[in-house]
Amino acid sequence: MISSVLEEKRRFKPTKQFLAGSQGPNEKALELIRKKAARNPEAFWKAQAQNLVWKKAPKKVLSGKAPHNTWFADGRINAAFNCIDVHLTTHRRNKAAIIWEGEPGDIRTITYLQLSIEVNRFAHALTKTLGVGKGDVVGIYMGMVPEAVIAMLACARIGATHNVVFGGFSGDSLRDRLNDSKAKVLITQDGVHRKGVATPLKAAIDSSLKEVPSLRHVVVLERTQQDAKMKMGRDVFWDQLVKGMDTHHEAEGFPSEHPLFILYTSGSTGKPKGILHTTGGYLTQAKYSANIVFDFQDRDLFFCTADIGWITGHTYVTYGPLLCGASIFLYEGAPTYPEADRFWRMIERHRITIFYTAPTAIRTFMRLGDEFPNRWDLNSLRLLGSVGEPINPEAWMWYSRTIGHERCPIVDTWWQTETGAILISPIPSATTLKPGTATRPLPGMDIDVVDKSGKSCKPNVGGLLVIKKPWPGMLRTIYGDEKRYIGAYWSEFPGSKKQAPFYFTGDGARKDKDGYFWIMGRVDDVVNISGHRLGTAEVESSLVAHPSVAEAAVVARPDEIKGSALVAFVVLRADVKPEYVAALPEILRAFVAKQIGPIAKPDEVRITGGLPKTRSGKIMRRLLREIVTSGVTTGDVTTLEDMTVLAALRQDDE
Ligand code: PRX
């Protein structure tokens, strides 16, 4: 079904330099952990949960039937307490929790004690002044500033469920996500620094916020001192809000299954899915995975380049590292500002030791040239990571050589918004690496590649990536849409009386003879553009909202830098004036960027007379994909309603 062309022969064992500074397991020890975990996964996860501090220790481990499992259900826990307070009685009290660099070059260091003070004040402000209570949803729409992390942790501390929306999304996208989650409060900023420009954030969303009836208050952090129009009674500045608030705050233990956050992600329909994660299981998996994959030592400074608007920003900017008592490095701005060496300059300046980014960024830097990283001393680095999309071996080798100086292992980590945490990854102290594979599932996980009937595929035969046993960090549902939750993840392999259902990831993969997983990308209408997940249906529904468009179909074609690029086929309404047509592709690209956000902007818009459809009227996107990828169509076209459409589309291509 899915074929692969490449056999990778290169192997990389953990380097001596890495092993000298690591406390991770060696290969033999890892195999023992793996076997023990596979023999009794529940005992394994129970032991991991014991690495957290519970207000009430759970007796239960896994309960319920998939897909409605619960974890540690009778336990009570506070997420912020585990990220902060547990460190205050240790040598980490005055250790940096966050080292932050703003785009203009300003630097702030926030120790665990200072973080505790800021989070506590904000937690009091949320409850006392804004009336936020347990279970209320709080939207967060911010740039990469320490207050974004503080806001998340303050919500967690008081049992409010945060809903972080990526600051690059449009006001309308924000509005939809706030409405779907019925958010009561929004935390935002006056503006953000990006590529040398202070861009307004609050002013850009004001009109959209009028259409969020559940919203009672908007908290505005002043970052760029831009004019933010404040609505009396609703809007309040962050500094005013926290003034005089108590710096002590008693953390309450919430049930393990209390909702910690909702994070919207793209699916194969036009409407984003609100992925719901709960507390005890998520924290267990976040701490376990962060520790074993990133090998945190107290002297480390960890730079995860993800924005907090994505799951990576939740689990490996905020929760995972802070649970482990690590120091995180945050950067506010663009990687190419003021020059393309910004990341490398910051690695030297702050002596960053672990660097975790996306293949798109790696490919971009590769193309920009070695001159930029070579300007700076990268010898502080000891471990590199990759996430979000398959990393091609060429980019892997460049990353290893030019950034890691052949000294740093690379952890290629596979996971999803839904999985909550890394599930497939090398363990840097143990795993022999092959460029281009995320290697093997972490101990405790039961993951496989199966055919359509659910049978395991033979080595090197492509199939569907599934998770066979529940895991603590799994999503619990799609917020407000239980039916879609079952449909999207649990109906492909619904199981039987004897066999529990499998979780379907939506990814294609193959396993090689060593049991290493090679992820081959999505098999549904979800695409990965620059490591950002996007549903083609979302872009289609934006396009058809334009008055000139009758129909639209969006597909991805491979792109050297971004992984995939979007091509939109558009059929115009009959009344569109001919002289207007030439300008439409640009107009439509800008329209989508404004409606959803710049990441959704199609790379190419092709105006066409018709779309290939089946007799029942379904657009045959497979054919469009073939046209944009290879220019030819293969396979079955017998269901195609009108063959002339296909001929015309191919002609358009020439
Ligand atoms: O297709 C896989 C790809 O990203 C998808 C998940 O996207 P999202 O929920 O936005 O989370 C991204 C960050 C965890 C997956 O279904 N993906 C993620 N990591 C990898 C990957 N593909 C290949 N290799 C990876 N390491």
XYZ file of C-alpha atoms and ligand atoms in Angstrom:
680
model
C 0.000 0.000 0.000
C 2.733 2.399 0.954
C 6.084 1.774 -0.632
C 9.464 3.044 0.398
C 12.493 3.366 -1.785
C 15.371 3.873 0.499
C 17.438 1.555 2.608
C 19.525 3.380 5.135
C 22.789 1.647 6.023
C 24.421 4.200 8.306
C 24.462 3.482 12.043
C 25.402 5.749 14.935
C 26.069 4.463 18.427
C 25.877 6.813 21.427
C 29.114 8.820 21.390
C 31.690 8.644 24.174
C 31.303 12.365 24.818
C 27.570 11.955 25.318
C 27.868 8.922 27.545
C 30.398 10.690 29.763
C 27.737 13.237 30.764
C 24.661 11.008 30.814
C 22.929 9.021 33.512
C 20.611 7.240 31.127
C 20.396 3.455 30.744
C 22.716 1.604 28.393
C 21.351 -0.773 25.771
C 21.218 -3.760 28.067
C 19.547 -1.895 30.896
C 17.041 -0.423 28.456
C 16.112 -3.878 27.175
C 15.420 -4.980 30.734
C 13.201 -1.955 31.332
C 11.416 -2.645 28.045
C 10.767 -6.280 28.890
C 9.592 -5.549 32.393
C 7.243 -2.842 31.142
C 5.840 -5.130 28.441
C 5.224 -7.917 30.966
C 3.242 -5.692 33.284
C 2.455 -2.273 31.798
C 0.218 -1.267 34.690
C 2.928 -1.855 37.272
C 5.289 0.090 35.038
C 2.963 3.100 34.780
C 2.185 2.968 38.473
C 5.891 3.286 39.190
C 6.124 6.271 36.825
C 3.150 7.926 38.536
C 4.988 7.595 41.834
C 7.587 10.045 40.511
C 4.961 12.746 40.950
C 3.800 14.230 44.236
C 0.126 13.406 44.749
C -2.181 15.157 47.174
C -3.872 11.811 47.457
C -1.938 8.830 46.131
C -3.945 6.739 43.666
C -4.692 3.107 44.322
C -6.154 2.572 40.879
C -3.987 2.499 37.777
C -5.862 1.789 34.556
C -9.650 1.649 34.660
C -12.434 1.483 32.105
C -12.566 0.063 28.627
C -10.818 1.629 25.628
C -11.576 4.167 24.298
C -12.874 5.349 27.659
C -9.948 4.612 29.878
C -9.072 6.523 32.980
C -5.726 6.573 34.754
C -5.046 6.812 38.484
C -8.695 7.834 38.799
C -8.928 7.881 42.606
C -5.792 10.017 42.981
C -5.718 13.770 43.500
C -2.957 15.975 42.171
C -2.037 19.566 41.318
C -0.068 20.076 38.086
C 1.475 23.443 39.013
C 2.528 22.128 42.422
C 4.471 19.375 40.660
C 6.063 21.804 38.213
C 7.087 24.351 40.830
C 6.506 23.789 44.551
C 8.175 20.386 44.695
C 11.447 22.054 43.689
C 11.284 24.817 46.287
C 12.415 22.577 49.111
C 15.400 21.306 47.103
C 18.648 22.739 45.702
C 16.561 23.918 42.734
C 14.804 26.667 44.697
C 17.007 29.365 43.189
C 17.812 27.552 39.968
C 16.639 29.120 36.694
C 13.305 27.675 35.642
C 13.133 29.970 32.611
C 15.825 31.880 30.785
C 14.153 34.050 28.202
C 15.444 36.151 25.379
C 13.165 38.669 23.707
C 13.558 39.338 20.031
C 15.042 42.814 20.607
C 17.714 41.133 22.779
C 16.349 41.698 26.291
C 17.005 38.821 28.685
C 15.109 37.661 31.767
C 15.953 34.855 34.160
C 13.195 33.481 36.360
C 14.125 31.090 39.137
C 11.786 28.393 40.433
C 11.077 30.582 43.461
C 10.317 33.595 41.271
C 8.151 31.453 39.028
C 6.253 30.294 42.083
C 5.641 33.906 43.144
C 4.424 34.957 39.695
C 2.176 31.930 39.257
C 0.703 32.318 42.732
C -0.118 35.991 42.252
C -1.726 35.305 38.918
C -3.645 32.343 40.326
C -5.107 34.580 43.053
C -5.968 37.254 40.494
C -7.786 34.742 38.303
C -9.921 33.439 41.137
C -10.416 36.531 43.299
C -10.691 39.318 40.744
C -11.907 37.541 37.630
C -14.006 34.863 39.284
C -12.406 31.950 37.472
C -13.199 28.664 39.138
C -12.506 24.952 38.843
C -13.400 23.663 35.399
C -13.745 27.092 33.759
C -11.995 27.402 30.422
C -9.358 30.114 29.994
C -8.072 31.024 26.543
C -4.425 31.999 26.114
C -3.419 33.833 22.940
C 0.109 35.082 23.389
C 3.581 35.169 21.959
C 6.587 33.405 23.461
C 6.949 35.366 26.668
C 7.414 33.936 30.189
C 3.917 35.136 31.084
C 2.479 32.588 28.647
C 3.975 29.796 30.751
C 2.957 31.584 33.947
C -0.621 31.839 32.661
C -0.777 28.130 31.836
C 0.567 27.142 35.234
C -1.743 29.549 37.089
C -4.736 27.981 35.323
C -3.506 24.510 36.202
C -2.996 25.569 39.796
C -6.609 26.627 40.286
C -8.127 23.787 38.251
C -9.113 25.970 35.297
C -8.695 24.296 31.918
C -6.421 26.216 29.561
C -7.015 26.512 25.873
C -3.902 27.924 24.245
C -4.424 29.222 20.723
C -1.347 29.758 18.554
C -0.661 33.511 18.254
C -0.254 33.121 14.486
C -3.906 32.168 14.036
C -6.348 34.820 12.903
C -8.926 36.524 15.102
C -11.656 34.401 13.527
C -9.787 31.157 14.275
C -9.361 32.338 17.854
C -13.066 33.232 18.074
C -14.110 29.751 16.891
C -11.852 28.026 19.408
C -13.014 30.246 22.276
C -16.646 29.637 21.363
C -16.247 25.898 20.983
C -14.664 25.669 24.442
C -16.957 28.345 25.972
C -13.990 30.236 27.349
C -14.720 32.631 30.184
C -11.468 34.570 30.186
C -8.828 35.310 27.545
C -5.214 36.158 28.325
C -3.412 38.031 25.559
C -0.852 40.756 24.825
C -0.894 44.237 23.364
C 1.532 43.107 20.673
C 4.415 40.809 19.802
C 7.924 41.348 18.456
C 8.401 39.442 15.239
C 11.025 40.020 12.547
C 11.945 43.378 13.966
C 8.408 44.725 13.986
C 6.058 45.206 16.906
C 2.840 43.704 15.584
C -0.459 44.347 17.360
C -2.179 41.308 18.806
C -5.028 42.609 20.964
C -6.138 45.215 18.403
C -6.179 42.537 15.697
C -8.650 40.358 17.589
C -10.940 42.956 19.160
C -13.672 42.665 16.552
C -13.626 38.846 16.717
C -13.948 38.928 20.513
C -17.305 40.680 20.155
C -18.593 37.366 18.830
C -17.614 35.329 21.889
C -20.635 35.529 24.188
C -19.088 33.403 26.961
C -16.153 35.803 27.416
C -16.270 37.850 30.631
C -12.724 39.205 30.890
C -9.647 39.823 28.796
C -6.251 40.138 30.478
C -3.717 42.131 28.472
C 0.009 41.821 29.061
C 1.902 44.921 27.986
C 4.855 43.842 25.909
C 5.175 46.242 22.991
C 3.442 49.233 24.597
C 1.128 49.351 21.633
C -2.187 51.078 21.950
C -4.602 48.420 23.108
C -8.165 49.659 23.319
C -9.500 48.406 26.622
C -13.174 47.642 27.020
C -14.368 48.972 30.363
C -15.347 46.283 32.817
C -14.083 43.473 30.585
C -10.426 44.200 29.877
C -7.659 44.570 32.421
C -3.879 44.932 32.169
C -1.832 42.059 33.595
C 0.274 44.303 35.860
C -2.751 45.991 37.379
C -4.448 42.671 37.894
C -1.657 41.052 39.890
C -0.756 44.160 41.927
C -0.950 43.436 45.627
C -1.868 39.775 45.194
C -0.620 37.312 47.789
C 2.544 35.489 46.730
C 1.528 32.388 48.680
C -1.111 30.106 47.293
C -2.332 26.829 48.667
C -2.441 24.306 45.821
C -5.545 22.147 45.857
C -5.425 18.537 44.701
C -7.784 17.883 41.785
C -9.008 14.482 40.657
C -6.541 12.792 38.338
C -9.092 12.912 35.520
C -9.744 16.644 35.928
C -9.339 18.379 32.519
C -5.938 20.089 32.382
C -6.180 21.553 28.910
C -7.915 21.629 25.572
C -5.754 22.109 22.511
C -7.279 22.466 19.072
C -5.742 20.587 16.204
C -6.675 19.870 12.624
C -8.601 16.830 11.528
C -9.953 15.714 8.225
C -13.070 17.896 8.347
C -13.294 21.680 8.257
C -13.709 22.044 11.999
C -10.670 21.793 14.290
C -10.816 19.196 17.068
C -10.542 20.239 20.713
C -8.223 17.566 22.083
C -8.889 17.109 25.778
C -6.112 16.057 28.137
C -6.574 15.356 31.816
C -4.151 15.722 34.695
C -2.572 12.710 36.443
C -1.993 10.504 33.398
C -0.738 13.347 31.235
C 1.725 14.519 33.885
C 2.955 10.972 34.425
C 3.699 10.514 30.745
C 5.138 14.022 30.330
C 7.613 13.584 33.172
C 8.581 10.052 32.230
C 9.155 10.845 28.549
C 10.985 14.131 29.164
C 13.338 12.422 31.548
C 14.139 9.343 29.516
C 14.328 11.039 26.090
C 16.126 14.260 27.037
C 18.291 12.791 29.777
C 17.938 15.943 31.912
C 20.872 16.778 34.167
C 20.774 19.690 36.564
C 23.305 21.690 34.558
C 21.293 21.456 31.324
C 19.637 24.330 29.538
C 16.899 22.978 27.288
C 15.781 24.902 24.217
C 12.624 23.589 22.607
C 11.863 25.952 19.744
C 8.132 25.133 19.570
C 5.525 27.776 20.234
C 3.314 27.197 23.271
C 0.372 27.179 20.848
C 1.286 23.613 19.825
C 1.395 20.414 21.836
C 5.215 20.451 21.815
C 5.021 23.805 23.573
C 2.764 22.266 26.206
C 4.625 19.051 26.928
C 8.262 20.017 26.248
C 8.354 23.762 26.831
C 6.186 23.776 29.916
C 5.102 20.620 31.720
C 7.759 17.964 30.953
C 10.915 19.976 31.683
C 9.469 21.795 34.708
C 8.241 18.522 36.225
C 11.846 17.339 35.912
C 13.207 20.539 37.492
C 15.053 21.478 34.299
C 15.940 24.977 33.095
C 14.094 25.932 29.941
C 15.222 28.474 27.409
C 12.492 30.526 25.723
C 12.922 32.721 22.687
C 10.346 35.256 21.641
C 10.990 35.968 18.002
C 11.886 34.841 14.519
C 14.813 32.440 14.013
C 16.188 34.601 11.221
C 16.144 37.925 13.053
C 18.248 40.037 12.808
C 20.208 37.416 10.879
C 19.868 33.740 10.082
C 22.254 32.842 12.905
C 19.965 33.832 15.784
C 19.528 30.311 17.225
C 23.236 29.551 17.040
C 24.125 32.882 18.600
C 21.773 32.180 21.503
C 23.203 28.677 21.928
C 26.646 30.218 22.437
C 25.453 33.107 24.574
C 23.424 30.972 26.986
C 25.450 27.751 26.664
C 22.353 25.790 25.677
C 22.940 22.048 26.051
C 19.840 20.420 24.494
C 18.218 21.721 21.319
C 14.858 20.400 20.076
C 13.365 21.650 16.815
C 11.463 20.644 13.664
C 12.853 19.197 10.411
C 11.513 22.185 8.471
C 13.727 24.488 10.505
C 16.690 22.152 10.010
C 16.157 22.068 6.235
C 15.822 25.852 6.142
C 19.102 26.322 8.014
C 20.761 23.735 5.824
C 19.821 25.738 2.760
C 20.918 29.018 4.275
C 24.425 27.607 4.586
C 26.988 26.498 7.182
C 28.364 30.001 7.445
C 25.712 30.909 10.043
C 26.184 28.095 12.571
C 29.949 28.183 11.991
C 30.105 31.711 13.347
C 29.288 30.539 16.858
C 30.631 28.135 19.448
C 28.153 25.260 19.648
C 30.271 23.131 21.955
C 27.839 23.434 24.855
C 25.352 21.226 22.971
C 25.210 17.585 24.008
C 21.879 16.389 22.606
C 19.726 17.304 19.611
C 16.089 16.518 18.940
C 13.645 16.579 16.058
C 9.841 16.553 16.058
C 6.730 17.110 13.995
C 7.446 15.476 10.654
C 9.683 12.867 9.143
C 13.294 14.019 8.995
C 14.975 13.055 5.747
C 18.403 11.416 6.124
C 20.153 14.296 4.348
C 18.820 16.833 6.864
C 19.598 14.409 9.719
C 23.226 14.128 8.604
C 23.581 17.886 8.263
C 22.073 18.398 11.740
C 24.399 15.803 13.208
C 27.512 17.206 11.520
C 27.049 20.953 11.401
C 25.143 21.511 14.630
C 26.055 18.448 16.679
C 29.671 18.208 15.462
C 29.166 14.424 15.400
C 29.211 14.526 19.190
C 25.487 14.845 19.909
C 22.960 12.042 19.470
C 19.756 13.042 17.687
C 16.438 11.991 19.174
C 13.863 11.855 16.381
C 10.670 11.861 18.411
C 7.323 10.720 17.039
C 4.093 11.722 18.710
C 0.890 13.723 18.262
C -1.315 16.287 19.963
C -3.543 13.356 20.861
C -0.818 11.195 22.396
C 0.176 13.966 24.823
C 3.818 12.992 24.888
C 6.620 11.364 22.896
C 5.818 7.702 22.204
C 8.467 6.599 19.707
C 12.022 7.826 20.159
C 15.600 6.776 20.653
C 16.945 6.756 24.194
C 20.133 8.739 23.632
C 22.323 6.741 26.025
C 21.280 3.400 24.564
C 19.909 3.433 21.047
C 21.942 2.899 17.892
C 20.605 5.552 15.533
C 19.771 5.310 11.864
C 19.117 8.632 10.087
C 15.430 9.062 9.287
C 13.794 6.788 11.853
C 12.279 7.563 15.242
C 13.537 4.058 16.162
C 11.419 2.178 18.724
C 8.451 2.828 21.023
C 9.332 3.956 24.530
C 9.135 1.264 27.196
C 5.537 0.831 28.339
C 4.080 1.467 24.870
C 2.527 -1.149 22.613
C 2.717 0.276 19.082
C 2.567 -1.588 15.796
C 2.222 -1.323 12.036
C -0.810 -3.254 10.816
C -2.715 -3.892 7.603
C -6.341 -2.908 7.079
C -7.529 -6.045 8.878
C -5.456 -5.204 11.951
C -2.809 -7.868 11.378
C 0.819 -6.965 12.047
C 2.731 -6.218 8.873
C 5.901 -8.116 8.082
C 9.186 -6.192 8.351
C 9.542 -3.461 5.750
C 5.955 -3.756 4.599
C 4.115 -0.450 4.841
C 0.902 -0.255 6.842
C -0.995 1.808 9.374
C 0.509 2.962 12.652
C -1.651 1.956 15.625
C -1.402 1.931 19.402
C -2.642 -1.319 20.840
C -2.809 -0.594 24.553
C -4.000 2.510 26.388
C -1.362 4.876 27.758
C -1.642 7.439 30.575
C -1.162 10.552 28.403
C -3.782 9.605 25.821
C -6.449 12.123 24.870
C -9.718 11.472 26.661
C -12.112 12.862 24.074
C -12.702 15.620 21.562
C -14.213 18.393 23.629
C -17.965 18.422 23.112
C -17.862 15.864 20.313
C -17.704 12.331 21.628
C -18.981 10.913 18.347
C -16.142 12.420 16.404
C -13.675 11.112 19.009
C -14.790 7.552 18.356
C -15.031 8.080 14.611
C -11.614 9.680 14.179
C -9.503 7.372 16.305
C -11.307 4.189 17.290
C -13.482 3.079 14.399
C -10.762 1.952 11.981
C -9.885 -0.972 14.302
C -12.936 -1.291 16.569
C -11.810 -4.560 18.155
C -13.967 -7.485 19.129
C -15.141 -9.295 22.242
C -11.643 -10.662 22.736
C -9.646 -7.798 21.383
C -9.690 -4.180 22.630
C -9.862 -1.538 19.886
C -6.643 -0.036 18.545
C -6.023 3.691 18.526
C -5.482 4.744 14.914
C -2.860 7.473 14.513
C -3.664 8.474 10.919
C -0.018 7.834 9.987
C 1.464 5.311 7.594
C 4.657 3.537 8.659
C 6.839 0.495 8.256
C 8.935 -1.401 10.731
C 12.362 -2.638 9.665
C 14.019 -5.895 10.697
C 15.384 -4.306 13.871
C 11.902 -3.185 14.874
C 12.655 0.472 14.047
C 9.653 2.512 12.925
C 9.900 4.560 9.737
C 7.047 7.054 9.697
C 5.828 7.718 6.184
C 3.369 10.548 6.753
C -0.370 10.943 7.036
C -2.817 8.677 5.270
C -5.816 10.981 5.813
C -6.641 14.514 4.673
C -4.355 16.007 7.245
C -1.089 17.516 6.034
C 2.070 18.610 7.714
C 3.223 21.996 6.492
C 6.489 23.086 8.088
C 5.740 20.747 10.976
C 2.355 22.399 11.531
C -0.675 20.257 11.214
C -3.430 21.402 8.915
C -6.620 19.854 7.583
C -7.082 20.362 3.858
C -10.836 20.596 4.533
C -10.261 23.679 6.707
C -8.544 25.435 3.833
C -11.265 24.311 1.420
C -14.028 25.686 3.590
C -12.170 28.981 3.835
C -11.805 29.170 0.043
C -15.476 28.491 -0.641
C -16.361 31.291 1.756
C -14.945 33.723 -0.827
C -17.702 35.183 -3.053
C -15.862 34.234 -6.287
C -15.437 30.556 -5.438
C -17.926 27.820 -6.236
C -15.851 24.777 -5.310
C -12.393 24.044 -3.981
C -10.190 21.034 -3.382
C -6.885 21.288 -1.577
C -4.105 18.714 -1.708
C -0.467 18.569 -0.679
C 2.579 18.109 -2.845
C 6.041 17.310 -1.495
C 8.201 20.337 -0.771
C 11.942 20.262 -0.153
C 11.895 22.673 2.769
C 8.424 22.578 4.255
C 7.826 18.844 3.873
C 4.560 19.522 2.079
C 3.138 22.478 0.201
C -0.542 23.209 -0.404
C -2.083 23.329 -3.857
C -5.668 24.536 -4.159
C -7.824 23.706 -7.167
C -10.586 26.245 -7.442
C -13.716 26.360 -9.574
C -15.078 29.880 -9.927
C -18.689 31.020 -9.857
C -20.203 31.662 -13.250
C -20.660 35.367 -12.593
C -16.979 36.139 -11.925
C -15.844 38.757 -14.450
C -13.133 37.380 -16.804
C -10.831 40.362 -16.239
C -10.834 39.578 -12.525
C -9.626 35.982 -12.900
C -5.879 36.636 -13.307
C -5.693 38.418 -9.961
C -7.722 35.800 -8.080
C -4.999 33.308 -7.081
C -3.180 36.000 -5.075
C -6.434 37.351 -3.683
C -7.500 33.888 -2.546
C -4.143 33.132 -0.940
C -4.381 36.351 1.062
C -8.007 35.565 1.917
C -7.109 32.209 3.489
C -4.187 33.745 5.372
C -6.550 36.298 6.852
C -9.302 33.785 7.623
C -7.255 31.027 9.234
C -3.712 32.355 9.627
C -0.595 32.647 7.445
C 0.358 28.968 7.932
C -2.728 27.912 5.986
C -1.995 30.052 2.919
C -1.935 27.819 -0.191
C 1.395 27.825 -2.004
C -0.404 27.652 -5.303
C -3.970 28.334 -6.426
C -5.018 26.775 -9.723
C -8.213 27.982 -11.333
C -9.935 25.142 -13.123
C -13.142 24.454 -14.984
C -14.123 21.398 -12.933
C -12.971 18.919 -10.282
C -12.747 15.146 -10.733
C -15.696 13.586 -8.919
C -17.221 10.214 -8.368
C -20.759 9.576 -9.513
C -21.928 10.218 -5.986
C -20.295 13.636 -6.112
C -17.226 13.025 -3.956
C -14.120 14.897 -5.040
C -11.376 12.427 -5.970
C -8.516 14.079 -4.170
C -6.259 11.121 -4.853
C -6.223 12.089 -8.521
C -5.453 15.694 -7.712
C -2.605 14.581 -5.468
C -1.177 12.549 -8.311
C -1.477 15.468 -10.696
C 0.446 17.835 -8.412
C 3.033 15.234 -7.444
C 3.886 13.499 -10.691
C 1.645 15.038 -13.313
C 0.162 11.660 -14.175
C -2.719 9.710 -12.756
C -2.551 6.015 -12.125
C -4.872 3.452 -10.621
C -8.581 3.159 -10.783
C -10.555 5.941 -12.444
C -13.664 3.922 -13.208
C -15.709 5.818 -10.656
C -14.779 9.128 -12.205
C -17.883 10.923 -13.426
C -16.417 13.046 -16.184
C -13.143 12.017 -17.799
C -12.767 15.332 -19.611
C -12.203 17.069 -16.290
C -9.106 15.006 -15.709
C -7.773 15.770 -19.153
C -8.354 19.465 -18.559
C -6.602 19.392 -15.185
C -3.563 17.768 -16.731
C -3.530 20.398 -19.437
C -3.656 23.125 -16.831
C -0.526 21.592 -15.422
C 1.476 22.006 -18.631
O 2.286 12.671 10.972
C 2.895 12.662 12.243
C 3.789 13.879 12.375
O 3.005 14.863 13.010
C 1.697 14.366 13.294
C 1.185 14.938 14.580
O 1.053 16.316 14.450
P 0.737 17.203 15.723
O -0.415 16.647 16.440
O 0.645 18.605 15.242
O 1.994 17.052 16.647
C 3.253 17.454 16.201
C 4.227 17.432 17.346
C 4.204 16.226 18.180
C 1.874 12.874 13.333
O 0.661 12.200 13.108
N 4.977 13.610 13.191
C 5.225 14.017 14.441
N 6.465 13.646 14.826
C 7.013 12.972 13.802
C 6.067 12.946 12.761
N 6.318 12.301 11.602
C 7.503 11.695 11.470
N 8.457 11.690 12.415
C 8.270 12.322 13.591
N 9.245 12.330 14.498
